[in-house]
Coordinates of C-alpha atoms and ligand atoms in Angstrom, one line a residue:
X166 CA -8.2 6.4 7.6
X167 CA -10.0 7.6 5.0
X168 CA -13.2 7.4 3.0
X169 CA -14.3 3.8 2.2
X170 CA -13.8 1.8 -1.4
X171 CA -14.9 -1.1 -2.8
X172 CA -12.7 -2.7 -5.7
X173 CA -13.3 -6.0 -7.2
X174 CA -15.7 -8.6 -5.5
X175 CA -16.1 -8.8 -2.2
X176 CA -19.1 -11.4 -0.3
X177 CA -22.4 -9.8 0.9
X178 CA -20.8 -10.4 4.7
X179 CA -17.5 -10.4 6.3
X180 CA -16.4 -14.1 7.0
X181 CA -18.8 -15.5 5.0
X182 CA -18.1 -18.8 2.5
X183 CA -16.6 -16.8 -0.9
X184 CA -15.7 -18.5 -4.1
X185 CA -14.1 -18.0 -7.1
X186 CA -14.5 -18.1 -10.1
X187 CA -12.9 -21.8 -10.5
X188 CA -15.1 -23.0 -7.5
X189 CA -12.2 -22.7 -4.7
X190 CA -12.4 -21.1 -1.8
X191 CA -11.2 -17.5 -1.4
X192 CA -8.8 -16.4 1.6
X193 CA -10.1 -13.7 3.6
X194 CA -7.6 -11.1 4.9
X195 CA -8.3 -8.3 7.6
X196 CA -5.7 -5.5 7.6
X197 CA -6.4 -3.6 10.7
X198 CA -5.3 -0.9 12.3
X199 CA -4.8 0.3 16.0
X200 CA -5.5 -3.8 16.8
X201 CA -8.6 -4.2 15.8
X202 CA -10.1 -1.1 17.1
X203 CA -8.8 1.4 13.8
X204 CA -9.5 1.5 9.8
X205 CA -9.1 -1.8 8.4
X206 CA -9.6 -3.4 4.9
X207 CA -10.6 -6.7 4.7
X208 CA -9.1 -8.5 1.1
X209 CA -9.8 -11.7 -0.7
X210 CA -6.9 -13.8 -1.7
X211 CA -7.1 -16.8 -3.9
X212 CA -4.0 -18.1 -1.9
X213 CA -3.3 -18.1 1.5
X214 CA -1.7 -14.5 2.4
X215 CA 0.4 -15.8 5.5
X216 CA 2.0 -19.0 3.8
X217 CA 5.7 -18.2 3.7
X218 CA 8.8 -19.6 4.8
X219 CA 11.7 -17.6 6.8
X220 CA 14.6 -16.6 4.2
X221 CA 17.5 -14.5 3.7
X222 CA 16.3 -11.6 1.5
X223 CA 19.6 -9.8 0.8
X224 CA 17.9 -5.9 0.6
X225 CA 17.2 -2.6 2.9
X226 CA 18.7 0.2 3.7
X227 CA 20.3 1.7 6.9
X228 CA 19.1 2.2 10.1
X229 CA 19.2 6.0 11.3
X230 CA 21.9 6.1 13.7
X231 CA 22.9 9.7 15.8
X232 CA 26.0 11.4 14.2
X233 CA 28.3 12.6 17.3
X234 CA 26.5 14.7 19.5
X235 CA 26.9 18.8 18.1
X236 CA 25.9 22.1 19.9
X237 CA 22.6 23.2 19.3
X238 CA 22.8 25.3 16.0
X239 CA 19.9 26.3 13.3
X240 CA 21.1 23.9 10.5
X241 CA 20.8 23.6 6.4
X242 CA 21.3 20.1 4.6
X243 CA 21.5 20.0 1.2
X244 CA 19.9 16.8 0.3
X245 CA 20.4 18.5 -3.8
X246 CA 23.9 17.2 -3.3
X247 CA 23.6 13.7 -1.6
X248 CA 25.6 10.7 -3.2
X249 CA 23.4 9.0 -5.9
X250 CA 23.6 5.3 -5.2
X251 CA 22.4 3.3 -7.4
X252 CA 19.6 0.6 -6.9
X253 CA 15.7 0.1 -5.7
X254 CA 14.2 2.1 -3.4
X255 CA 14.0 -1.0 -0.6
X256 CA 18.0 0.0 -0.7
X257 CA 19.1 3.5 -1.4
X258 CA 16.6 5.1 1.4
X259 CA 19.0 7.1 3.3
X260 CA 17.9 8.6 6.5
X261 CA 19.0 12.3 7.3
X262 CA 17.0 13.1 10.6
X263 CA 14.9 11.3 13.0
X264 CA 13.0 10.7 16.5
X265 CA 11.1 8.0 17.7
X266 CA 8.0 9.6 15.8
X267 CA 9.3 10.3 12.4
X268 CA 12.4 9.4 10.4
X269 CA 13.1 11.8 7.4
X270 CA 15.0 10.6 4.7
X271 CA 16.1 11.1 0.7
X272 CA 15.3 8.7 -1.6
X273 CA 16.8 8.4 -5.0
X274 CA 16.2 5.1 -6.7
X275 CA 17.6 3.8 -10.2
X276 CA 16.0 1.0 -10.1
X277 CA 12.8 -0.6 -9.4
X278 CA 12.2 -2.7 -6.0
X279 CA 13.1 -6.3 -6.9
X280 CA 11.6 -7.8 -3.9
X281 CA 8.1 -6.7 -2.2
X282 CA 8.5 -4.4 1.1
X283 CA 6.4 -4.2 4.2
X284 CA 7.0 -2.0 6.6
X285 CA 6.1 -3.0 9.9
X286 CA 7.0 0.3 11.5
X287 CA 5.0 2.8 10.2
X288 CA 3.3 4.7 7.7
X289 CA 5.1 5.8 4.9
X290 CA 4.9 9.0 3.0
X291 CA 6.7 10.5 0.5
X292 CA 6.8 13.8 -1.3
X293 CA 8.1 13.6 -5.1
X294 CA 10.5 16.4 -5.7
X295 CA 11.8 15.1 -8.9
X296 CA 10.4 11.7 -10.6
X297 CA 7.6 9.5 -11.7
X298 CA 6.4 6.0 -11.0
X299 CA 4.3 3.3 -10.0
X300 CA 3.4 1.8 -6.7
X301 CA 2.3 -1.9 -7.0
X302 CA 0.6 -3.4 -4.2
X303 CA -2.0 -6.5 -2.8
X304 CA -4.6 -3.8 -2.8
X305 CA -3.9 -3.0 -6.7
X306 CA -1.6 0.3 -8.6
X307 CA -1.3 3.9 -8.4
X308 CA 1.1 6.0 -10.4
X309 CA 2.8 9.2 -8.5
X310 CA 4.7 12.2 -10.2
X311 CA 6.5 14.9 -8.9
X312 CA 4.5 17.3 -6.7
X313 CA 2.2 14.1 -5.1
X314 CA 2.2 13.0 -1.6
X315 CA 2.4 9.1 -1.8
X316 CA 1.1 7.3 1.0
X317 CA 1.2 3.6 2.0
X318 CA -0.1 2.5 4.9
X319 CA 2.3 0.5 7.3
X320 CA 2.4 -2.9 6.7
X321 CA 1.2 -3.3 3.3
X322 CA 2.6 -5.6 0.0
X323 CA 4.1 -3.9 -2.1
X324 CA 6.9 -2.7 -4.3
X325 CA 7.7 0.7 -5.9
X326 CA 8.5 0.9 -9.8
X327 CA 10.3 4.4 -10.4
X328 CA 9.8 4.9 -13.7
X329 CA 13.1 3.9 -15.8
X330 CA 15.7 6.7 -17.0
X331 CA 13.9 9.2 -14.9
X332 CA 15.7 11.4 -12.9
X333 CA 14.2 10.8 -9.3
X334 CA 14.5 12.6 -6.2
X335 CA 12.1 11.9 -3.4
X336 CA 11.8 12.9 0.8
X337 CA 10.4 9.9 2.6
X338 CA 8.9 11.0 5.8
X339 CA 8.1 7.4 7.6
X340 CA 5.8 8.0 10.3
X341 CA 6.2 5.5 13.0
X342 CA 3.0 6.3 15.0
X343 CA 0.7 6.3 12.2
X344 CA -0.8 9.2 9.6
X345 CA -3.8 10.7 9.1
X346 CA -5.7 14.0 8.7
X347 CA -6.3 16.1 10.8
X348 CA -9.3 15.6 12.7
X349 CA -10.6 19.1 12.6
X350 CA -11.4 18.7 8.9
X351 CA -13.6 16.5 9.2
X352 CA -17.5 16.5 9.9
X353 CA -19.5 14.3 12.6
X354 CA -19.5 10.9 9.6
X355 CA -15.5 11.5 8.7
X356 CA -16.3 13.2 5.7
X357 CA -13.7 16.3 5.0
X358 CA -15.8 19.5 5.5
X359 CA -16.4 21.9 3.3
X360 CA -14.3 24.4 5.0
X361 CA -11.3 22.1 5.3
X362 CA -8.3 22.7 2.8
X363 CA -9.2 20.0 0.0
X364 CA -11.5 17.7 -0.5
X365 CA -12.3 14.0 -1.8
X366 CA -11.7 14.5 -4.8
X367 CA -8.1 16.0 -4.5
X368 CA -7.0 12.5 -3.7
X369 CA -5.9 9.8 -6.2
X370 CA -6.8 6.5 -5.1
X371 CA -5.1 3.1 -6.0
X372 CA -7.4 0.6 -8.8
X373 CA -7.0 -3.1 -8.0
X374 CA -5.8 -5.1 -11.0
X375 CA -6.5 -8.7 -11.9
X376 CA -4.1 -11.4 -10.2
X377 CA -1.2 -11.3 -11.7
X378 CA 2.3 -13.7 -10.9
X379 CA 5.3 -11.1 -11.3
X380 CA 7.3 -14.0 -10.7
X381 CA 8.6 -12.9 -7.3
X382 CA 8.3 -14.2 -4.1
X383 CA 10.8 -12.8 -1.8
X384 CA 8.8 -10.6 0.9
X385 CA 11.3 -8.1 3.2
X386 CA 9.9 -6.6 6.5
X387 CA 11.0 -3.6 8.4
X388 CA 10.7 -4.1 11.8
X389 CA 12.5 -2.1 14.9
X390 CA 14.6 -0.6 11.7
X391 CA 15.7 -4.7 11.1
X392 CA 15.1 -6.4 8.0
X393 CA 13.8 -10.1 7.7
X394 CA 12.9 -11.6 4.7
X395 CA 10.6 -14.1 3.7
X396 CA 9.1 -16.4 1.0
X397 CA 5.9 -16.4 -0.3
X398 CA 4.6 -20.2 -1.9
X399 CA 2.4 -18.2 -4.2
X400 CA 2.3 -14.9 -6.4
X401 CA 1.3 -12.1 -3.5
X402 CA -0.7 -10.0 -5.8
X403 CA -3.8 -12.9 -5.7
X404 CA -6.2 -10.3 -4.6
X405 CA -9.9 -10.2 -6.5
X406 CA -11.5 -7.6 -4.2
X407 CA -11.3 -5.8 -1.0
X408 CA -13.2 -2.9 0.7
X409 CA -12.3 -0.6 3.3
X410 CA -10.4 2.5 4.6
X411 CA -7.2 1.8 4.6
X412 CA -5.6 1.8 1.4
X413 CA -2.2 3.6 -0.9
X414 CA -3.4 7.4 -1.9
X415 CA -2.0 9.9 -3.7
X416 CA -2.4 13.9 -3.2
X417 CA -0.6 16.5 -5.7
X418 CA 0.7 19.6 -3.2
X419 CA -1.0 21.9 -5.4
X420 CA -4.7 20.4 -4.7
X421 CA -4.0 21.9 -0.9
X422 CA -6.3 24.6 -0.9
X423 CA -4.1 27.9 0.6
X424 CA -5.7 30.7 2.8
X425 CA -4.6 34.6 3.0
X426 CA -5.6 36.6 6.1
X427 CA -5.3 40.1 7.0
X428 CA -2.3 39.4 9.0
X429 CA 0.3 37.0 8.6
X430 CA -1.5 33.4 9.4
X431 CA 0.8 30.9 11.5
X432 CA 1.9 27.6 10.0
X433 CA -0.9 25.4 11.5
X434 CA -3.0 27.4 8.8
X435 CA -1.3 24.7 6.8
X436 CA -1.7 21.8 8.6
X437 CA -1.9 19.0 5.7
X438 CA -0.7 15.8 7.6
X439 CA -1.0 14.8 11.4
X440 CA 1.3 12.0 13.0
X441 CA 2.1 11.2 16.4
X442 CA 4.5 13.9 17.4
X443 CA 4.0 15.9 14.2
X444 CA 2.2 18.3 12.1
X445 CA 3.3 18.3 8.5
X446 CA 2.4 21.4 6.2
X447 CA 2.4 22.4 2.7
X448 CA 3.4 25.6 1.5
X449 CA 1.8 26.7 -1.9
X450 CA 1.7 30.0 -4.3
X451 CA -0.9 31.9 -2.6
X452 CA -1.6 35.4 -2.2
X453 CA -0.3 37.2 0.8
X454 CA -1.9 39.4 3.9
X455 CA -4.2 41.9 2.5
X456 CA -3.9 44.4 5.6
X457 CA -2.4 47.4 4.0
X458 CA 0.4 48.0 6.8
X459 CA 0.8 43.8 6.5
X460 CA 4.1 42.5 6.9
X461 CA 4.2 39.3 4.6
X462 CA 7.2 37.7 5.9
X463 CA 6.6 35.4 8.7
X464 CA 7.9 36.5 12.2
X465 CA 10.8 35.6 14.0
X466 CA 9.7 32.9 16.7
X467 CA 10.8 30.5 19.6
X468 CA 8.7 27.2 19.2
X469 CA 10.2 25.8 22.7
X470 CA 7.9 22.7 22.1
X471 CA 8.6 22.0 18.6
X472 CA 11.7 21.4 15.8
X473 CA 11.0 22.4 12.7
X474 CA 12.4 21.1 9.6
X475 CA 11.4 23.3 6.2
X476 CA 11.5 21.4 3.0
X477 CA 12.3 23.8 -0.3
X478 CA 10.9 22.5 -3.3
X479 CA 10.8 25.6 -5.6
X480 CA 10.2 29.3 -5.7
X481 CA 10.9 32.4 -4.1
X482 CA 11.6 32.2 -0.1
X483 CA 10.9 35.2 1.1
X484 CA 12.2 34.4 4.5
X485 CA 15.3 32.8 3.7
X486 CA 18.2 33.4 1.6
X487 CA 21.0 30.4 0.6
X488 CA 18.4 27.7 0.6
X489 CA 17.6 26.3 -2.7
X490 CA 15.4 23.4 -4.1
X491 CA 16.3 20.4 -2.2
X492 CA 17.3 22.0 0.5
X493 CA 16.1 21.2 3.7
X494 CA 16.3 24.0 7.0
X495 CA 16.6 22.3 10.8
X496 CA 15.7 25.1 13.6
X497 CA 15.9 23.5 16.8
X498 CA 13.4 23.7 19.8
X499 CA 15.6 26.1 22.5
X500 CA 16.8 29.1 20.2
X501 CA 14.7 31.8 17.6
X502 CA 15.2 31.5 14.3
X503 CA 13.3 33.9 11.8
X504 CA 13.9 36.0 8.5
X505 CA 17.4 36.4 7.2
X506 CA 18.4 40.2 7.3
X507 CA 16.5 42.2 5.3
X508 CA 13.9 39.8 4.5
X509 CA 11.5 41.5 6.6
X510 CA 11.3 44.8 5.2
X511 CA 11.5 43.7 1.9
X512 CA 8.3 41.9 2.0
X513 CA 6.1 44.9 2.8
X514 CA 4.2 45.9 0.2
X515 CA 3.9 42.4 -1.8
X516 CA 0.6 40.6 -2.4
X517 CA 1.7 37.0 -3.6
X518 CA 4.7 34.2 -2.7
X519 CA 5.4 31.5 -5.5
X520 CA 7.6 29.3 -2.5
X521 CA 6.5 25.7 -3.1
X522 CA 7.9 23.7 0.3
X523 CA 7.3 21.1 2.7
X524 CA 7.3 21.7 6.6
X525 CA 7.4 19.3 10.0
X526 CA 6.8 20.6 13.2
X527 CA 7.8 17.5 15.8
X528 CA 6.8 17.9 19.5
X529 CA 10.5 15.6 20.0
X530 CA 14.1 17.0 19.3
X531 CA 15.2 15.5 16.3
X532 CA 18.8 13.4 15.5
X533 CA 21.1 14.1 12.6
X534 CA 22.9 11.3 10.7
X535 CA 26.3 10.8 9.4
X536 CA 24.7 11.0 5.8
X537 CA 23.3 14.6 7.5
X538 CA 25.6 16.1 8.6
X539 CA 28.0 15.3 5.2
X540 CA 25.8 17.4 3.6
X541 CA 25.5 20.7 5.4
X542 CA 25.9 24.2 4.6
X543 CA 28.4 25.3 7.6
X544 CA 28.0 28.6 7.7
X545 CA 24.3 28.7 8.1
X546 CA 23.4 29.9 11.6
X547 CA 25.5 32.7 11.5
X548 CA 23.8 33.7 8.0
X549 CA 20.9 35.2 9.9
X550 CA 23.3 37.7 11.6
Ligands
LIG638 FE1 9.5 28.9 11.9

């Protein structure tokens, strides 16, 4: 998954007799991936991890279910002006559009999570719009702010502290078959190579704490998008050291490292994040084509294999007009879409963009939901006429 860490103590050998301090014996836990043929991480709990009793953990959030089926039509959501519900993140996740690869959703949370989460569907990543907080997991902490990528890796403790009287706004993109990078930045050993678009050291990594009790023990599990819940006998967060690859990570959108060529370069030039069914891209400030005669603006284009979904965060779009931060553009595998009028020629002749934004390309057609489709901007398709 990525490259390996050590935190804490760990024995000399997997499986081997491991004490702690006070002379009992430690718990070893492997956290695989892809069976046991993937990444894994292999913890050491001072309780057992799996002791916990079936109960009713009243928390989670909707399932995505298909609004009524619509012509196909290039759509615009403004997830800016989505209800703000108040609660946890485990409860006001709202999902907008989704496949059976990827489920895209806003998150706005008043509240920190009250329970711990695991979801046993996929990977989840989030980009932070608006916001601050803490992630707090078996493998330890991480803080994210706005502009991060947040990963946590399916399955995994933990709970999410927003931090209090901060105004938070957050796209969750849950990836169902897995994320990771893609593989053609990295070198023959799985380091990232030197000509891939960051490096190491743009990531944040989470620090393992000392056991701590928070004094909860309720445990909710997202499978098959159903919630059970569950109850731990003792404090989850027992962990005094684990190595391995698979592990929460942060990466600020502005570490991506951009590239300019003499023509206009497509979007896989931006290729950040790979899932099953999906490439996802950032767009940064960057400088622009540097061919004299270059035309800046992208192209308009039939992807017949793909959706794509563009995520506005900030700046100037030089492509689009009547999108705005928080916006989020759906053009559909089957028709073009491209530059609003005007957009085109206007771009001639400019050497930078400041556009700050998100994209997905999926291979499968995505669904809207109800929450969705409250939310759109009507008179968007015929905007580009
Ligand atoms: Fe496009």
């Amino acid at each position: 998954m990525f490259d390996r860490l050590v935190q804490g103590k760990v024995p000399r050998k997997h499986h081997l007799v491991f004490k702690g301090e006070d002379g009992a014996l430690l718990h070893e836990e492997c956290f695989t991936r892809e069976g046991f043929e993937g990444p894994y991480t292999i913890l050491y709990h001072q309780h057992r991890p799996h002791a916990h009793r079936r109960v009713e953990v009243p928390h989670g959030w909707r399932a995505p279910t298909p609004a009524a089926e619509r012509p196909l039509s290039r759509r615009h959501y403004l997830t800016g002006k989505a209800p703000k519900l108040s609660g946890a993140p485990v409860d006001v996740r709202m999902p907008l559009l989704f496949n059976a690869d990827v489920v895209l959703s806003v998150v706005q949370p008043t509240a920190a999570d009250p329970v711990y989460f695991a979801n046993g569907d996929g990977d989840d990543l989030y980009f932070i719009h608006q916001g601050s907080g803490l992630v707090r997991s078996v493998l330890g902490d991480l803080r994210f702010g706005a502009d991060d990528y947040l990963f946590i890796p399916r399955g995994l403790v933990h709970r999410l502290l927003p931090d209090p009287g901060v105004a938070q706004h957050w796209l969750s993109i849950e990836c169902l078959g897995g994320l990771h990078l893609p593989k053609q930045w990295r070198n023959e050993v799985g380091q990232l190579r030197m000509d891939a678009p960051y490096c190491h050291r743009d990531f944040r990594r989470v620090e393992l704490a000392a056991p701590r009790d928070e004094g909860i023990r309720e445990l909710l599990v997202k499978r098959g998008h159903a919630f059970s819940g569950f109850r731990f006998e003792d404090a989850p967060l027992d962990v005094v050291g684990w190595d391995g690859t698979v592990y929460p990570w942060v990466f600020p959108i502005l570490n991506f490292q951009p590239r300019a060529g003499l023509v206009h370069l497509p979007p896989t030039w931006h290729g950040t994040f790979a899932t099953r069914g999906a490439l996802i891209c950032s767009f940064v400030p960057r400088m622009t084509d540097f061919h004299p005669e270059a035309i800046p603006c992208p192209y308009p284009h039939a992807s017949p294999d793909c959706d794509e979904i563009l995520y506005y965060v900030r700046g100037n779009f030089t492509s689009r007009r009547g999108v705005g931060a928080a916006s989020i553009s759906h053009h559909p595998a089957g028709i073009l879409h491209g530059p609003h009028p005007g957009a085109y020629e206007a771009s001639i002749g400019t050497t930078r963009t400041d556009e700050l934004a998100v994209m997905l390309d999926t291979t499968l057609p995505l669904s809207t939901t109800a929450a969705a489709t409250d939310l759109e901007d009507p008179g968007y398709h015929e905007s580009f006429c």
